[in-house]
XYZ file of C-alpha atoms in Angstrom:
697
model
C -10.319 24.979 23.993
C -6.735 24.676 22.781
C -5.100 23.854 19.413
C -4.975 20.313 20.262
C -8.729 19.751 19.472
C -8.745 21.009 15.821
C -5.092 20.387 14.887
C -3.371 17.072 14.091
C 0.257 16.470 14.198
C 1.707 16.173 10.749
C 3.680 12.973 11.394
C 0.588 11.110 12.974
C -1.495 12.356 10.284
C 0.942 10.902 7.783
C 0.630 7.530 9.470
C -3.037 7.714 9.077
C -2.682 8.184 5.479
C -0.311 5.246 5.384
C -3.063 3.189 7.351
C -5.698 3.949 4.406
C -2.973 2.610 2.132
C -2.554 -0.572 4.083
C -6.428 -0.787 4.313
C -6.635 -1.361 0.368
C -4.249 -4.314 0.979
C -7.001 -5.773 3.063
C -9.905 -4.436 1.092
C -11.753 -7.401 -0.643
C -13.478 -4.783 -3.264
C -9.914 -4.712 -4.659
C -8.759 -7.268 -6.885
C -6.603 -9.938 -5.174
C -3.082 -9.325 -7.116
C -3.526 -5.583 -6.797
C -3.776 -5.679 -2.939
C -0.194 -7.311 -2.947
C 0.703 -4.001 -4.515
C -0.686 -1.818 -1.545
C 0.855 -4.044 0.812
C 4.265 -3.308 -0.754
C 3.696 0.349 -0.973
C 2.626 0.613 2.696
C 6.201 -0.977 3.480
C 8.004 1.403 0.957
C 6.175 4.408 2.215
C 6.963 3.649 5.875
C 10.606 2.972 4.946
C 10.915 6.484 3.554
C 8.965 7.946 6.313
C 11.563 6.492 8.859
C 14.511 7.508 6.662
C 13.323 11.107 6.095
C 10.839 12.040 8.869
C 11.743 10.086 11.984
C 15.673 10.673 11.141
C 14.842 14.590 11.237
C 13.091 14.237 14.580
C 15.902 12.180 15.987
C 18.385 14.855 14.786
C 16.487 17.459 16.397
C 16.572 15.563 19.846
C 20.206 15.876 19.708
C 19.914 19.684 19.691
C 20.567 21.580 23.269
C 17.176 23.431 22.879
C 13.899 21.722 23.149
C 12.096 21.782 19.499
C 8.301 21.921 19.314
C 6.104 21.586 16.316
C 3.510 24.362 15.857
C 0.245 22.570 15.441
C 0.082 20.369 18.583
C 3.112 21.671 20.479
C 4.780 18.206 20.648
C 8.429 17.978 21.319
C 10.454 15.950 18.843
C 11.036 13.095 21.677
C 7.271 12.960 22.056
C 6.454 12.757 18.370
C 9.072 10.010 17.949
C 7.593 7.962 20.973
C 3.944 8.285 19.248
C 5.219 7.286 16.013
C 6.818 4.202 17.369
C 3.649 3.302 19.278
C 1.441 3.836 16.187
C 3.915 1.758 13.909
C 3.683 -1.273 16.305
C -0.207 -1.151 16.106
C 0.214 -0.866 12.220
C 2.695 -3.770 12.203
C -0.109 -6.001 13.711
C -2.807 -4.828 11.395
C -0.134 -5.446 8.507
C 0.733 -8.995 9.739
C -3.178 -9.974 9.907
C -3.576 -8.369 6.296
C -0.872 -10.339 5.071
C -1.970 -13.652 6.739
C -5.463 -13.015 4.974
C -3.863 -12.334 1.550
C -1.608 -15.611 1.717
C -4.678 -17.516 2.829
C -6.713 -16.106 -0.234
C -3.892 -16.905 -2.699
C -3.717 -20.565 -1.804
C -7.161 -21.385 -3.714
C -5.411 -19.279 -6.815
C -2.514 -21.745 -6.863
C -0.004 -19.673 -4.855
C 1.657 -20.719 -1.692
C 4.745 -19.228 0.116
C 5.851 -21.803 2.683
C 8.445 -22.430 5.385
C 10.289 -25.732 6.259
C 7.782 -27.171 8.534
C 5.373 -27.630 5.699
C 7.743 -29.696 3.315
C 8.263 -33.509 2.973
C 11.430 -34.938 3.909
C 12.025 -35.483 0.169
C 11.341 -31.816 -0.521
C 13.747 -30.830 2.378
C 16.567 -32.888 0.589
C 16.004 -31.100 -2.729
C 16.083 -27.700 -1.233
C 19.251 -28.510 0.680
C 20.812 -29.439 -2.595
C 19.689 -26.476 -4.024
C 21.093 -24.411 -1.175
C 24.601 -26.271 -1.476
C 24.794 -25.688 -5.207
C 23.019 -22.509 -6.001
C 23.299 -20.254 -2.974
C 25.991 -21.320 -0.466
C 28.839 -20.573 -2.949
C 27.906 -16.901 -2.955
C 27.374 -16.263 0.702
C 29.910 -14.578 2.861
C 29.666 -15.036 6.619
C 31.331 -12.918 9.239
C 31.908 -13.985 12.756
C 32.253 -10.927 14.881
C 35.405 -10.842 16.549
C 38.458 -8.458 17.558
C 40.047 -9.302 14.074
C 36.716 -9.007 12.284
C 34.510 -5.900 13.374
C 30.879 -5.813 13.190
C 30.202 -5.186 9.458
C 28.458 -2.413 8.036
C 24.933 -3.286 7.209
C 23.460 -1.598 4.259
C 20.034 0.297 4.290
C 17.142 -2.053 3.542
C 19.230 -5.270 2.858
C 18.367 -8.371 4.669
C 20.649 -9.983 6.881
C 20.814 -13.615 8.781
C 22.122 -12.998 12.003
C 22.887 -15.941 14.746
C 24.104 -16.396 18.195
C 26.960 -19.123 17.956
C 28.244 -21.203 20.958
C 31.677 -22.904 20.828
C 32.356 -26.341 22.470
C 33.984 -24.282 25.161
C 30.847 -22.218 26.007
C 32.014 -19.033 24.417
C 29.463 -17.060 22.198
C 30.161 -15.289 18.951
C 27.658 -13.334 16.603
C 27.539 -14.309 13.049
C 26.179 -12.177 10.231
C 25.396 -13.398 6.666
C 24.218 -10.945 3.691
C 21.073 -12.372 2.200
C 20.503 -9.562 -0.330
C 22.194 -9.918 -3.711
C 21.713 -10.309 -7.353
C 23.113 -13.758 -7.944
C 20.228 -15.925 -6.672
C 16.434 -15.435 -7.115
C 14.533 -14.297 -4.024
C 11.570 -16.186 -4.622
C 12.682 -20.139 -4.959
C 10.112 -22.349 -6.823
C 9.726 -25.911 -4.888
C 10.160 -27.932 -7.853
C 7.729 -30.788 -6.711
C 4.775 -28.138 -6.217
C 3.613 -25.858 -8.841
C 3.092 -22.432 -7.550
C 4.796 -23.049 -4.285
C 7.480 -20.885 -3.094
C 10.014 -20.017 -0.659
C 11.992 -16.913 0.138
C 15.755 -17.408 -0.393
C 16.310 -15.359 3.332
C 14.261 -18.366 4.791
C 16.325 -21.123 3.053
C 19.536 -19.465 4.134
C 18.195 -18.849 7.772
C 17.294 -22.681 7.666
C 20.648 -23.904 6.527
C 22.647 -21.506 8.581
C 23.925 -24.139 10.823
C 25.813 -26.027 7.884
C 27.864 -22.808 7.463
C 29.274 -22.903 11.061
C 29.820 -26.635 11.828
C 32.196 -25.802 14.777
C 29.654 -24.178 16.495
C 26.100 -24.612 18.024
C 23.372 -22.116 16.818
C 21.661 -20.909 19.672
C 19.569 -18.279 18.190
C 18.875 -17.074 14.857
C 16.699 -14.345 12.844
C 16.601 -12.192 9.827
C 17.425 -8.628 10.358
C 17.049 -5.351 8.132
C 17.957 -1.946 9.144
C 16.651 1.395 7.654
C 19.076 4.086 7.606
C 18.575 8.003 7.870
C 18.492 9.468 4.296
C 18.051 13.072 5.233
C 20.999 14.647 3.815
C 21.154 18.433 4.125
C 21.258 19.549 0.331
C 20.883 23.106 1.494
C 24.094 23.286 3.233
C 26.233 22.253 -0.021
C 25.357 25.248 -1.937
C 28.865 26.872 -2.611
C 29.560 29.163 -5.415
C 33.026 27.608 -6.134
C 31.648 23.981 -6.237
C 30.756 21.869 -9.053
C 26.925 21.280 -7.868
C 26.809 18.065 -9.634
C 29.732 16.522 -8.286
C 28.728 17.756 -4.651
C 25.463 15.914 -4.986
C 27.101 12.855 -6.045
C 29.144 12.803 -3.202
C 26.137 13.491 -1.006
C 24.248 10.546 -2.428
C 27.390 8.218 -1.398
C 27.272 9.755 2.115
C 23.344 8.928 2.311
C 24.403 5.170 1.886
C 26.105 5.240 5.295
C 23.977 7.242 7.519
C 22.789 6.153 10.890
C 20.119 3.564 11.362
C 16.744 4.801 12.426
C 14.869 1.398 12.864
C 15.851 -2.329 13.010
C 13.347 -5.075 12.075
C 13.929 -8.747 12.982
C 11.948 -11.841 11.810
C 12.312 -13.957 15.052
C 12.402 -13.073 18.717
C 15.972 -12.972 20.142
C 17.107 -12.801 23.805
C 17.119 -9.527 25.468
C 20.869 -9.617 25.652
C 21.390 -10.498 22.065
C 19.194 -7.470 20.965
C 21.196 -4.903 23.434
C 24.413 -6.282 21.651
C 22.949 -5.782 18.209
C 21.748 -2.352 19.273
C 25.142 -1.351 20.225
C 26.870 -2.780 17.262
C 24.305 -1.008 14.798
C 23.763 2.021 16.734
C 20.211 1.672 17.058
C 18.166 2.522 20.274
C 16.346 -0.470 21.824
C 12.858 0.864 21.552
C 13.515 1.233 17.579
C 13.530 -2.483 17.261
C 10.528 -4.077 15.716
C 9.609 -7.861 15.423
C 8.010 -8.630 12.006
C 5.570 -11.252 11.412
C 5.890 -10.882 7.797
C 8.714 -10.868 5.294
C 11.126 -8.038 5.837
C 11.047 -6.815 2.379
C 7.574 -7.066 0.470
C 8.998 -6.435 -3.120
C 8.913 -10.178 -3.904
C 4.920 -9.764 -4.266
C 5.690 -8.488 -7.734
C 7.249 -11.567 -8.733
C 4.032 -13.308 -7.498
C 2.002 -10.946 -9.607
C 4.057 -11.966 -12.790
C 3.336 -15.484 -12.018
C -0.389 -14.809 -11.773
C -0.271 -12.868 -14.953
C 1.359 -15.788 -16.650
C -1.170 -18.250 -15.562
C -3.869 -16.046 -17.052
C -5.655 -15.142 -13.969
C -6.901 -11.933 -15.342
C -9.742 -11.599 -12.616
C -7.189 -10.972 -9.962
C -6.047 -7.914 -11.644
C -7.752 -4.299 -12.236
C -9.242 -4.030 -15.810
C -6.829 -2.943 -18.385
C -6.929 0.829 -18.693
C -4.752 3.077 -21.116
C -4.666 6.736 -21.320
C -6.869 7.827 -24.149
C -6.469 10.957 -26.471
C -8.107 14.270 -25.732
C -11.016 14.992 -28.110
C -9.944 18.562 -27.708
C -7.103 18.037 -30.265
C -6.898 16.583 -33.586
C -3.585 14.710 -33.287
C -3.021 14.308 -37.293
C -3.112 18.189 -37.384
C -0.318 20.885 -36.227
C -1.024 21.171 -32.565
C 0.390 24.903 -32.427
C -2.602 26.459 -34.586
C -5.208 24.282 -32.569
C -3.647 25.727 -29.283
C -3.539 29.439 -30.672
C -7.449 29.119 -30.955
C -8.096 27.538 -27.623
C -6.877 26.473 -24.113
C -6.492 22.557 -23.500
C -6.804 20.841 -20.420
C -5.219 17.254 -20.147
C -6.160 15.051 -17.113
C -3.569 12.400 -16.493
C -3.846 9.233 -16.322
C -7.379 9.129 -18.053
C -5.959 11.336 -20.864
C -2.610 10.805 -22.774
C 0.484 13.124 -22.248
C 1.228 12.255 -25.702
C -0.138 15.644 -27.307
C 2.002 17.528 -24.992
C 5.230 15.464 -26.191
C 4.143 15.762 -29.735
C 3.780 19.718 -29.236
C 7.324 19.881 -27.946
C 8.578 17.560 -31.141
C 6.444 20.081 -33.368
C 8.295 23.223 -31.602
C 11.675 21.585 -32.024
C 10.864 21.544 -35.755
C 8.856 24.684 -36.182
C 10.770 27.505 -37.875
C 8.897 30.301 -35.889
C 9.957 28.682 -32.549
C 12.873 30.356 -31.206
C 13.164 28.948 -27.812
C 11.675 26.233 -25.135
C 12.260 26.921 -21.544
C 11.318 24.263 -18.967
C 11.609 23.075 -15.430
C 12.236 19.604 -15.726
C 12.406 16.700 -12.964
C 12.301 13.269 -14.650
C 14.147 11.665 -17.431
C 11.509 10.839 -20.148
C 10.911 11.239 -23.940
C 10.578 14.964 -22.959
C 14.473 15.037 -23.041
C 14.883 13.676 -26.349
C 12.170 16.292 -27.688
C 14.406 19.019 -26.031
C 17.711 17.262 -27.258
C 16.381 17.525 -30.925
C 15.268 21.206 -30.672
C 18.538 22.086 -29.391
C 20.178 20.409 -32.293
C 17.854 22.277 -34.594
C 19.276 25.470 -33.284
C 16.570 26.464 -30.896
C 17.478 28.110 -27.695
C 16.833 25.373 -25.073
C 16.963 26.331 -21.411
C 16.168 23.620 -18.836
C 15.986 23.914 -14.969
C 17.086 20.404 -13.822
C 16.285 20.185 -10.003
C 19.175 17.852 -8.740
C 17.650 18.089 -5.333
C 14.431 15.822 -6.250
C 14.804 13.417 -3.149
C 15.537 9.893 -4.247
C 15.855 11.049 -8.048
C 19.086 12.525 -7.975
C 21.014 10.104 -9.560
C 18.999 10.002 -12.646
C 18.591 13.794 -12.754
C 22.443 14.143 -12.633
C 22.666 11.553 -15.629
C 20.266 13.136 -17.987
C 21.365 16.728 -17.232
C 24.655 15.637 -18.680
C 23.013 14.408 -21.857
C 21.038 17.805 -22.309
C 24.286 19.727 -21.905
C 25.964 17.707 -24.524
C 23.229 18.480 -26.996
C 23.763 22.217 -26.277
C 20.930 22.942 -24.069
C 21.438 25.387 -21.196
C 20.994 23.665 -17.797
C 20.536 25.397 -14.621
C 20.391 23.659 -11.389
C 17.699 25.170 -9.167
C 18.516 28.326 -6.928
C 20.400 29.008 -3.888
C 17.911 28.093 -1.041
C 14.920 27.447 -2.853
C 13.968 23.759 -4.537
C 12.081 24.344 -7.978
C 9.043 22.438 -7.950
C 7.016 24.025 -10.666
C 5.769 22.415 -13.717
C 6.238 24.860 -16.268
C 7.051 24.952 -19.888
C 7.199 28.121 -22.245
C 7.648 27.973 -26.116
C 8.477 31.367 -27.773
C 7.649 31.976 -31.230
C 8.628 34.809 -33.664
C 5.604 35.681 -35.646
C 4.771 39.032 -37.915
C 3.179 40.440 -34.918
C 6.158 39.966 -32.707
C 6.701 37.446 -29.930
C 4.017 34.765 -29.118
C 3.880 32.491 -26.527
C 2.576 29.016 -25.654
C 2.551 28.215 -21.990
C 2.097 24.697 -20.422
C 1.549 24.677 -16.661
C 0.999 21.432 -14.596
C 0.198 19.924 -11.174
C 3.288 17.408 -12.006
C 4.472 14.865 -14.285
C 6.821 15.443 -17.167
C 7.348 11.609 -17.269
C 5.254 9.523 -19.680
C 5.478 6.454 -17.612
C 4.296 8.019 -14.132
C 1.685 10.012 -16.191
C -0.194 6.620 -16.518
C -0.092 6.071 -12.837
C -0.503 9.490 -11.064
C -3.604 11.795 -11.658
C -2.492 15.352 -12.720
C -3.600 18.149 -14.571
C -1.910 19.997 -17.658
C -3.051 23.326 -18.891
C -1.622 24.277 -22.457
C -2.541 28.044 -23.188
C -1.594 30.697 -25.986
C -2.782 33.302 -23.402
C -0.264 35.914 -23.938
C -0.744 37.639 -20.430
C 0.250 34.185 -18.883
C 3.184 33.724 -21.366
C 4.600 37.043 -20.347
C 4.427 35.997 -16.745
C 5.821 32.603 -17.319
C 8.699 34.446 -19.270
C 9.293 36.750 -16.205
C 9.597 33.582 -13.878
C 12.231 31.972 -16.254
C 14.016 35.458 -16.523
C 14.214 35.580 -12.556
C 15.362 31.893 -12.606
C 18.357 32.510 -14.896
C 19.507 35.191 -12.438
C 19.038 33.167 -9.609
C 15.937 35.255 -8.387
C 12.707 34.633 -7.767
C 9.733 36.730 -9.033
C 8.649 39.789 -6.667
C 4.993 40.071 -8.004
C 2.712 38.610 -10.571
C -0.667 39.322 -12.055
C -2.563 36.084 -13.288
C -0.156 33.549 -11.995
C 0.470 32.648 -8.265
C 4.163 32.027 -8.079
C 5.886 30.771 -4.739
C 7.813 31.933 -2.823
C 6.876 35.288 -2.897
C 3.454 35.387 -4.422
C 1.479 32.375 -3.716
C 0.721 32.168 -0.007
C -0.216 35.903 0.377
C -2.574 35.483 -2.685
C -4.138 32.553 -1.347
C -4.717 34.296 2.175
C -6.308 37.502 0.157
C -8.715 35.182 -1.704
C -9.771 33.554 1.603
C -10.112 36.941 3.048
C -12.409 37.677 0.218
C -14.656 34.987 0.780
C -14.932 36.163 4.498
C -15.976 39.463 3.320
C -18.619 38.073 0.978
C -20.075 36.290 3.853
C -19.938 39.446 6.229
C -21.779 41.193 3.569
C -24.468 38.469 3.727
C -23.753 36.727 0.650
C -22.422 33.201 0.462
C -18.590 32.206 0.470
C -17.012 29.057 -0.845
C -13.350 27.606 -0.994
C -12.735 24.139 -2.457
C -9.081 22.903 -2.213
C -7.769 19.731 -3.673
C -4.070 18.970 -2.601
C -1.879 16.331 -1.387
C -1.006 17.908 1.972
C -2.116 20.603 4.243
C 0.424 21.611 6.877
C 0.871 25.159 6.340
C -0.067 26.773 9.825
C -0.734 30.411 8.090
C -3.183 29.040 5.756
C -4.722 26.542 8.222
C -5.207 29.445 10.717
C -7.029 31.593 7.856
C -9.085 28.574 6.735
C -10.211 28.229 10.563
C -11.072 32.094 10.408
C -13.234 31.596 7.122
C -14.867 28.632 8.678
C -15.812 30.685 11.918
C -17.079 33.446 9.618
C -19.468 30.747 7.798
C -17.646 30.269 4.592
C -18.275 26.769 3.136
C -14.965 24.853 2.960
C -14.573 21.539 0.999
C -11.146 20.039 0.744
C -9.832 16.724 -0.811
C -6.350 15.942 0.928
C -4.916 12.918 0.040
C -2.091 12.535 2.637
C -1.170 14.627 5.654
C -4.014 16.909 6.910
C -3.052 18.838 10.101
C -6.536 20.657 10.298
C -9.357 18.671 11.999
C -12.827 19.572 10.422
C -16.240 19.599 11.883
C -14.911 21.027 15.308
C -17.872 23.405 16.799
C -16.819 26.873 17.157
C -13.641 26.397 14.804
C -13.941 24.181 11.815
C -17.612 23.111 11.654
C -17.808 24.660 8.150
C -14.946 22.547 6.822
C -15.395 19.004 5.271
C -12.251 16.991 4.355
C -12.058 13.939 2.160
C -9.153 11.644 1.371
C -8.963 9.548 -1.760
C -6.697 6.573 -1.848
C -7.266 4.368 -5.076
C -5.864 2.629 -8.030
C -3.843 5.806 -9.098
C -2.017 8.142 -6.965
C -3.737 11.197 -6.392
C -1.383 14.127 -7.399
C -3.260 16.883 -9.024
C -4.066 20.258 -7.082
C -7.092 22.443 -7.824
C -7.852 25.654 -5.791
C -11.413 27.127 -6.101
C -12.564 30.427 -4.664
C -15.816 32.177 -4.821
C -19.376 30.766 -5.501
C -20.370 29.980 -9.355
C -21.069 33.314 -10.832
C -17.524 34.805 -9.651
C -15.397 31.758 -9.030
C -11.605 31.698 -9.698
C -10.271 28.307 -10.293
C -6.512 27.600 -10.519
C -4.325 24.274 -11.066
C -1.183 24.191 -9.190
C 1.962 22.494 -8.703
C 1.799 23.271 -4.763
C 0.313 21.563 -1.833
C -0.430 23.675 1.082
C 2.903 22.947 3.003
C 5.269 25.744 4.112
C 7.916 23.939 2.180
C 5.723 24.605 -1.042
C 4.191 27.829 -0.277
C 7.373 29.889 0.793
C 10.382 27.785 0.418
C 9.951 26.423 -3.102
C 9.440 27.888 -6.593
C 5.740 26.753 -7.308
C 3.243 28.231 -9.976
C -0.505 28.177 -9.802
C -2.186 29.201 -13.157
C -5.789 30.384 -13.332
C -8.069 28.503 -15.588
C -9.790 31.236 -17.797
C -11.888 29.165 -20.321
C -15.366 28.783 -18.778
C -15.830 25.298 -20.324
C -12.599 23.908 -18.693
C -13.552 25.566 -15.490
C -16.816 23.752 -15.410
C -14.942 20.683 -16.154
C -12.744 20.952 -13.208
C -15.697 21.915 -11.103
C -17.372 18.701 -12.080
C -14.107 16.543 -11.477
C -14.030 18.362 -8.032
C -17.550 17.757 -6.859
C -17.320 14.061 -8.493
C -14.348 13.474 -6.006
C -16.118 15.244 -3.095
C -18.849 12.334 -3.750
C -16.513 9.530 -4.205
C -17.734 6.898 -1.705
C -15.909 3.846 -2.815
C -12.269 5.220 -2.344
C -12.807 8.534 -0.642
C -12.834 8.458 3.148
C -14.290 11.442 5.295
C -12.136 12.784 8.206
C -14.329 13.350 11.170
C -14.069 15.830 14.019
C -12.416 12.866 16.264
C -9.360 12.754 13.566
C -10.556 9.605 12.248
C -11.123 8.617 8.484
C -14.660 6.617 7.911
C -16.490 5.265 5.078
C -19.462 7.112 3.678
C -22.450 5.995 1.909
C -23.681 8.873 -0.446
C -24.559 6.797 -3.549
C -27.010 4.055 -4.657
C -24.233 2.364 -6.325
C -20.668 3.363 -4.800
C -18.879 6.020 -6.813
C -15.357 5.546 -7.750
C -14.399 8.996 -9.074
C -11.132 7.531 -10.881
C -13.017 4.864 -12.614
C -15.811 7.306 -13.607
C -13.102 9.753 -14.878
C -11.562 6.898 -17.004
C -14.972 5.813 -18.400
C -15.503 9.483 -19.260
C -12.187 9.584 -21.126
C -12.782 6.512 -23.064
C -16.422 7.598 -23.851
C -15.142 10.992 -25.157
C -12.507 9.534 -27.235
C -14.803 7.375 -28.815
C -17.162 10.139 -29.613
C -14.460 12.110 -31.034
C -13.141 9.521 -33.332
C -16.685 9.319 -34.840
C -16.944 12.953 -35.184
C -13.501 13.437 -36.865
C -13.352 13.959 -40.533
C -11.708 11.001 -42.537
C -7.809 11.137 -42.082
C -7.427 11.690 -45.826
C -8.924 14.925 -45.575
C -6.698 15.893 -42.695
C -3.392 17.692 -43.409
C -0.682 15.068 -41.968
C 2.071 16.405 -39.809
C 5.233 15.657 -41.191
């Protein structure tokens, strides 16, 4: 029995994840307007997948040697072929779901129509609208020797037509349809709630723009371009790193296409000609039965909100304050007394932001050091700290894909305020979520450390599930200080005690803890491993998990996205269970659990079990030492394992299936929110009257 039966190719596993997103768009148990969001997310996910993953495989195909991946031994070419085949199948599913969604929107007063459903009078109104509001802003190109085929921007929509002169000569015409001047969603004035997409209007009236020609064929077209610029190769001692990144972003806009989508069927000759001009392979051409860009659904949602159709949306939920802290009192003394765990989006990120503002003003605080990857209120707090004379060191990761531009902008803002800004490490991306507040007290230096699974951004902290531990444990503080000391020297830490720190002290420590569980089972005791991550691709860890399963260790895993390990395969992975949760909030938290109840170690981490995280990035996992917090994480983990509303089980055949575990379906995210509301209410009843509380200045 080869690898093939208990391993899955990472790209095909990712496509299965995106199919789970698409399934939510077709899920009748999800409110109708919210299903539109899942349809749009499915599309933007797939765009990025083609831009990065498919592009990488296509680059590999250019190599003189045959490159194979290490799970199923597939070549780059075999992977691309398989991806194209699955994408076509998913496209059919997407078209069926889209049709169903549009059908369900009609009774709610929303219609998206095309010309064959308009009266003659409405046609005239739209023609007048086209003539006055759209045509003046269009620039049509007819391709010729004097006018070469234009550069098509990534993900923009174009109308393309085959024109014929009276003398029988053919020409290709291209009209850009994406611009900021006119609306994408056009109201039909005679019918409330009825819309047409501007590109469909342009395509319909395209003959008006080419009066000397006959339009033989026409379609809308969209290309997806390679975005996988290699940031590693640009590191150069003599180079301004920020400037180099800015140039790379410009370069990304002009990379080769990896996919071309058409809205109408065209003849083979014309498709081949377009493929030549655009430099895309014929088998990378897709016919789409749904709009080429789904972002218009957000305008439909706004319309539904304005017509007060609240039942079409999720029940309103806002992050609650943690009952662990009294927000009217100083936070530093409270954290010196006990560890605090925040669970986003169910609990608010505000206490952490308040802690930074408090540190910015506190006379005992001498420095704040932080790894940061998002523009947010946190930046303002750090600027205030620097202006108050604190030492502020911020590691800004300029290589955070697709966030580079905003990261460049706010790194300048931090520098101007007097913060010391460092830009990652040579060869290693910094992905850890680490903040260290150092204080000078009568007893010497005292640390407060925050370590998270993600999210230094108040907007996404209301959309992603993440965990954040704030602790005054001095051992953890000392190790965090060592991590920053290494980063400032452009190095990585060689050894750690409590923390797990990639690239050198995370994968090996995880392997050791798996080995410990194997040893317990060999002694006739029970062994247990519980892992919650977003992706599992690290072959070294996968092989060790298989070994643990074969030894009889019970392994439970919650893996949202890519999972290259197939569970339940006899003789290999029969002791492994894998669940994936795709719900209202993006699952982003990582939890590692090793050992049975009486001896368990629990960590929260910024790292998934992907080689890029475990050995090619700076990542930090922190042990949760407080027993109450450990119990809370265990309860959360067990609740997610039992989620039979949004949790799908991965079978030994490599498919994700529904489960029926509870009398009433359990939605773990909704349960955590209900709990957060209930805890906040109880806490507000128990807290003393605010007059007796010392107000924070």
